CSV table of C-alpha atoms in Angstrom, one decimal:
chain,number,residue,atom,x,y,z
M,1,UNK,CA,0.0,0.0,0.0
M,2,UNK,CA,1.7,3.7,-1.1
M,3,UNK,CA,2.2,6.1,2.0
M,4,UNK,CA,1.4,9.2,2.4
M,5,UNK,CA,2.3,11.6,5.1
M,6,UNK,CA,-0.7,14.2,6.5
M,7,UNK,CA,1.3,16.7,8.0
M,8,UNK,CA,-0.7,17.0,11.5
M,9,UNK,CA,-0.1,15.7,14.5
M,10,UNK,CA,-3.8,16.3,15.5
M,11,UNK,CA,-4.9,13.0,16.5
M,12,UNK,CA,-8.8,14.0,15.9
M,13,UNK,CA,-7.7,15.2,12.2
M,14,UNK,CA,-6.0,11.5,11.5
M,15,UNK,CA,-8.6,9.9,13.1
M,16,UNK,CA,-11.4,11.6,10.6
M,17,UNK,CA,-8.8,11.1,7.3
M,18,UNK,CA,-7.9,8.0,7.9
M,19,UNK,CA,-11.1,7.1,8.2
M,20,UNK,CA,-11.6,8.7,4.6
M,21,UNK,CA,-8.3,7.8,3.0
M,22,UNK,CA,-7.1,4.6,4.6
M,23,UNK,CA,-8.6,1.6,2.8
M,24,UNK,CA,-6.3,3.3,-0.2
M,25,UNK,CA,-3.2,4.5,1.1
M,26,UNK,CA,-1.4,4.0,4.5
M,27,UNK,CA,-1.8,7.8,6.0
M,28,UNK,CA,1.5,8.3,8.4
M,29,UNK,CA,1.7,11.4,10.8
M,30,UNK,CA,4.1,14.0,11.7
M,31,UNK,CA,4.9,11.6,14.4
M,32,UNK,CA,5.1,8.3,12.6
M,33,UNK,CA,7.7,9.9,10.4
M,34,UNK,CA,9.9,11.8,13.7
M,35,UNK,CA,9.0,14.8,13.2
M,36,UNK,CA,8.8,16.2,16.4
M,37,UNK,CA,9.5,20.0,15.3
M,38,UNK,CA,6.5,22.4,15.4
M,39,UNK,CA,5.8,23.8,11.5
M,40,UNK,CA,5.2,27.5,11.9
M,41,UNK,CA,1.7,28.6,10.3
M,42,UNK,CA,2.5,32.0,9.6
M,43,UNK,CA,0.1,32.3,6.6
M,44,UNK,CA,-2.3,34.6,6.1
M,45,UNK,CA,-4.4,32.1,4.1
M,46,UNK,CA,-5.5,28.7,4.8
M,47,UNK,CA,-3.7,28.3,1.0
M,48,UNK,CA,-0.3,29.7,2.7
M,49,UNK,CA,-0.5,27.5,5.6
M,50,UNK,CA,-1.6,24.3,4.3
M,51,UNK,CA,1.4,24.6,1.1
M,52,UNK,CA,4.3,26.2,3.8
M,53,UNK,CA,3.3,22.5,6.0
M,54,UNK,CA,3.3,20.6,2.9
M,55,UNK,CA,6.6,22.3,1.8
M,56,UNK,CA,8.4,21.4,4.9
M,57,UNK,CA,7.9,17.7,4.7
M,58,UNK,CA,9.0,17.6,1.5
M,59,UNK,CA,11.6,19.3,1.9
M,60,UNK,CA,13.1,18.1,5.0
M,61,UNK,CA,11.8,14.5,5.2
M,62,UNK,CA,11.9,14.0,1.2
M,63,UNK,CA,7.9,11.9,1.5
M,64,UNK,CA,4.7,12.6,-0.8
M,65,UNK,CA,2.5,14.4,1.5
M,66,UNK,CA,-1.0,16.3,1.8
M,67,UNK,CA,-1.7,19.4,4.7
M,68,UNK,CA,-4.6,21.1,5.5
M,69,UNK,CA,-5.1,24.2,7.2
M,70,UNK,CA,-8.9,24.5,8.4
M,71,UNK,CA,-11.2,27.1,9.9
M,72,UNK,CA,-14.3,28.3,11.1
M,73,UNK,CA,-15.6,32.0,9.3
M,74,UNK,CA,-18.2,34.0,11.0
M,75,UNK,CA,-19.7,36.7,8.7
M,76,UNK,CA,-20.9,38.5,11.7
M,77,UNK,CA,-17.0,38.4,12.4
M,78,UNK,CA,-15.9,39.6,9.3
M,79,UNK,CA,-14.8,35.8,8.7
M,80,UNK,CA,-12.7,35.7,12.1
M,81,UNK,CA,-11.3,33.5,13.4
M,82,UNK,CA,-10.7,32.4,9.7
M,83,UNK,CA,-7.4,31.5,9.8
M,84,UNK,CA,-6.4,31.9,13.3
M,85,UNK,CA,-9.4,29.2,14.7
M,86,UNK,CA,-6.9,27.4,16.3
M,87,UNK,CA,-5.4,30.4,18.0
M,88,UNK,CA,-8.3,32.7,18.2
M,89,UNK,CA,-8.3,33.1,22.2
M,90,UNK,CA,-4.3,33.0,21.9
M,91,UNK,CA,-1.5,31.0,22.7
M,92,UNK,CA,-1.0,28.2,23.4
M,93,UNK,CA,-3.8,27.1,21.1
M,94,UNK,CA,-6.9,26.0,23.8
M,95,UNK,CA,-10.3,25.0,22.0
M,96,UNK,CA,-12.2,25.8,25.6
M,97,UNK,CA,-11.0,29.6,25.5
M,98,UNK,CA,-11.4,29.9,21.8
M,99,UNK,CA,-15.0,28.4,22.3
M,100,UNK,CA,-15.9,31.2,25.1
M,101,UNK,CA,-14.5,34.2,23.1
M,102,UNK,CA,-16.3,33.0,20.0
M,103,UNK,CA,-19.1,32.7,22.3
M,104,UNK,CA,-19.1,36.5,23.7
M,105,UNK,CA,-18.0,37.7,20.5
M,106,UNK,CA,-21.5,36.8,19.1
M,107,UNK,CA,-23.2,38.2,21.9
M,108,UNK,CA,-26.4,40.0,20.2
M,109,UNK,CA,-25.7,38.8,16.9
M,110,UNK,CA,-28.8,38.4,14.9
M,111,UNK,CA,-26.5,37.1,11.9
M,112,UNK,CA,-25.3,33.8,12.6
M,113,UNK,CA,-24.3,32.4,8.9
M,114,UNK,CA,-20.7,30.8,9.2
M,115,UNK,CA,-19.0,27.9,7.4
M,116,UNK,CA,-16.0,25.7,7.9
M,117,UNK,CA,-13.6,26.0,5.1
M,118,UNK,CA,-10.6,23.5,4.6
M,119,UNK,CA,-7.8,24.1,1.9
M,120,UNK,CA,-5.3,21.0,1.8
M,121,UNK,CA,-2.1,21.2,-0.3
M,122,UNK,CA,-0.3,18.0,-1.8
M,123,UNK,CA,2.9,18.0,-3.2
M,124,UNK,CA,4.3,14.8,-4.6
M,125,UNK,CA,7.0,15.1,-7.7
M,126,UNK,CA,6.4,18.2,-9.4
M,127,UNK,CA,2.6,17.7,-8.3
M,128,UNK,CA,1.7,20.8,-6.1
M,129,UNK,CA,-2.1,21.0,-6.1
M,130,UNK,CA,-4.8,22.3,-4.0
M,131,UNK,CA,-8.6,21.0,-3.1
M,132,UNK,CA,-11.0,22.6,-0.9
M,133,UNK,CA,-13.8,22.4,1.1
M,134,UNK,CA,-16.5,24.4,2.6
M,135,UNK,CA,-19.8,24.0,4.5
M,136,UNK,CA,-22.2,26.3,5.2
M,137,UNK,CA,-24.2,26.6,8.3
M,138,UNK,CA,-24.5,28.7,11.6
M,139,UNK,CA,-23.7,29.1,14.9
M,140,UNK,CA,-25.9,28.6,17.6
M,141,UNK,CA,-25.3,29.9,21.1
M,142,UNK,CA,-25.4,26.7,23.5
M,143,UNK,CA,-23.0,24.3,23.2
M,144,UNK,CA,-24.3,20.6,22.0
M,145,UNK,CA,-22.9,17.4,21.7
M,146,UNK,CA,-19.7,15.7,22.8
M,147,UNK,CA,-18.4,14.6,19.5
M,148,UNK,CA,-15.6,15.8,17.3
M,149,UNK,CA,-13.5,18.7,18.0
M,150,UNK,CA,-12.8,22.2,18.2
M,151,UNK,CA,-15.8,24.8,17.1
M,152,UNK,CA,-18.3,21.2,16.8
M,153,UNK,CA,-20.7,22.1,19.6
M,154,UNK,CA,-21.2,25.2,18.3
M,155,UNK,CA,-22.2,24.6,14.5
M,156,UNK,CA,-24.7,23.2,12.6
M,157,UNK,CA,-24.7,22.9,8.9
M,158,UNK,CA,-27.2,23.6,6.7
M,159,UNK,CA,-29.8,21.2,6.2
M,160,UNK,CA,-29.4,19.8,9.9
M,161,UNK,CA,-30.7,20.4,13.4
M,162,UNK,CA,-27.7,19.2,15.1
M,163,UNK,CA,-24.3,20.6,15.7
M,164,UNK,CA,-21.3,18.8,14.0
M,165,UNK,CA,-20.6,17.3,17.7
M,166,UNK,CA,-24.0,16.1,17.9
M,167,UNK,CA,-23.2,13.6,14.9
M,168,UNK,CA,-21.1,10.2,14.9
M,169,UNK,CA,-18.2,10.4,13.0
M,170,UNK,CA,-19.3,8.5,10.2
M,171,UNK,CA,-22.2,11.2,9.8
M,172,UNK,CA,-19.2,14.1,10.1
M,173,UNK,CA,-17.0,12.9,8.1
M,174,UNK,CA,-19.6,12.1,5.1
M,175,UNK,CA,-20.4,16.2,5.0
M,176,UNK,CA,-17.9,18.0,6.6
M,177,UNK,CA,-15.2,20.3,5.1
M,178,UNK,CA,-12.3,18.1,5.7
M,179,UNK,CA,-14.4,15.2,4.1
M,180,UNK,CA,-15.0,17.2,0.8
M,181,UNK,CA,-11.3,18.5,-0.1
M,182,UNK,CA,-10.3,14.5,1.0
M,183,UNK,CA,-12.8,13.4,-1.3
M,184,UNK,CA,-11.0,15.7,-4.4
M,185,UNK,CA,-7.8,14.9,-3.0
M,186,UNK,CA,-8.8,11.1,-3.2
M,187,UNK,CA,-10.2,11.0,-6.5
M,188,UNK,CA,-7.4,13.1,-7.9
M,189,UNK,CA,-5.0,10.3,-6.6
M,190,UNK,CA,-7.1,7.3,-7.8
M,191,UNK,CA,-7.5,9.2,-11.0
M,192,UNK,CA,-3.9,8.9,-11.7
């Protein structure tokens, strides 16, 4: 079976694409590969971040390999915390704080229209490509649901009545962002 390093060392993020990707290539992490070294996201762009992650695998460790960089936009927000999801309430990166300063940021807010966007760069031989993905939805103002990760319990997708942490994997990963650029990314790769 070909490998294929996901630059990530976020075990939810494996979890979900090799789920995805793993009954056609053997997916290796960051860790499965010793890389130990923290990549610097210093884009601006979830393009930037997700090709500068990419770059530095190949570059340094020489293997075919796919990165994402993901986020949750808030039009109410102006599209924060976009890029900086991760880091929203600051560093080091803590999902409980970023949750409660989303939370108080959307205090009052009538709009609630948001979507999780995902932009994953793969660069094999003088392959460098990019896929996306994107789902619409909104954010709600109680957290729900014990599932998945990150922003979760806060949004629901359009179409639902349930917050991405209210749904099994299976269920997340068939509609989520990170499931639709896989899905171009996989098809690209059995395409070839």
């Amino acid at each position: 079976m070909k490998k294929i390093v996901f630059a990530t060392n976020n075990q939810h993020k494996l979890e979900e694409v090799r789920a995805m990707i793993g009954a056609h290539f053997e997916v290796l992490s960051l860790r499965d590969i010793n890389c130990n070294e923290e990549i610097p996201e210093n884009g601006l762009t979830f393009e930037e971040n997700a090709i500068s992650k990419a770059r530095y695998i190949k570059d340094n460790y020489g293997y075919d390999c796919f990165a994402d960089d993901s986020g949750l936009e808030v039009t109410a927000l102006n599209n924060a915390p976009g890029v900086f999801s991760a880091r929203y309430a600051g560093e080091p990166s803590n999902s409980q704080r970023n949750i409660e300063k989303l939370m108080h940021e959307m205090q009052g807010k009538e709009e609630r229209s948001a979507r999780f966007r995902t932009c994953i760069a793969y660069l094999a031989g003088d392959d460098e490509l990019y896929f996306e993905g994107c789902v619409e939805g909104y954010i709600i103002d109680t957290l729900r649901g014990f599932n998945g990760f990150g922003y979760d319990p806060l949004f629901v997708p359009c179409g639902y009545d349930i917050t991405f942490a209210e749904m099994s994997s299976e269920e997340k990963n068939r509609i989520s962002h990170r499931a639709i650029a896989i899905q171009k990314l996989i098809e690209y790769l059995l395409g070839k």
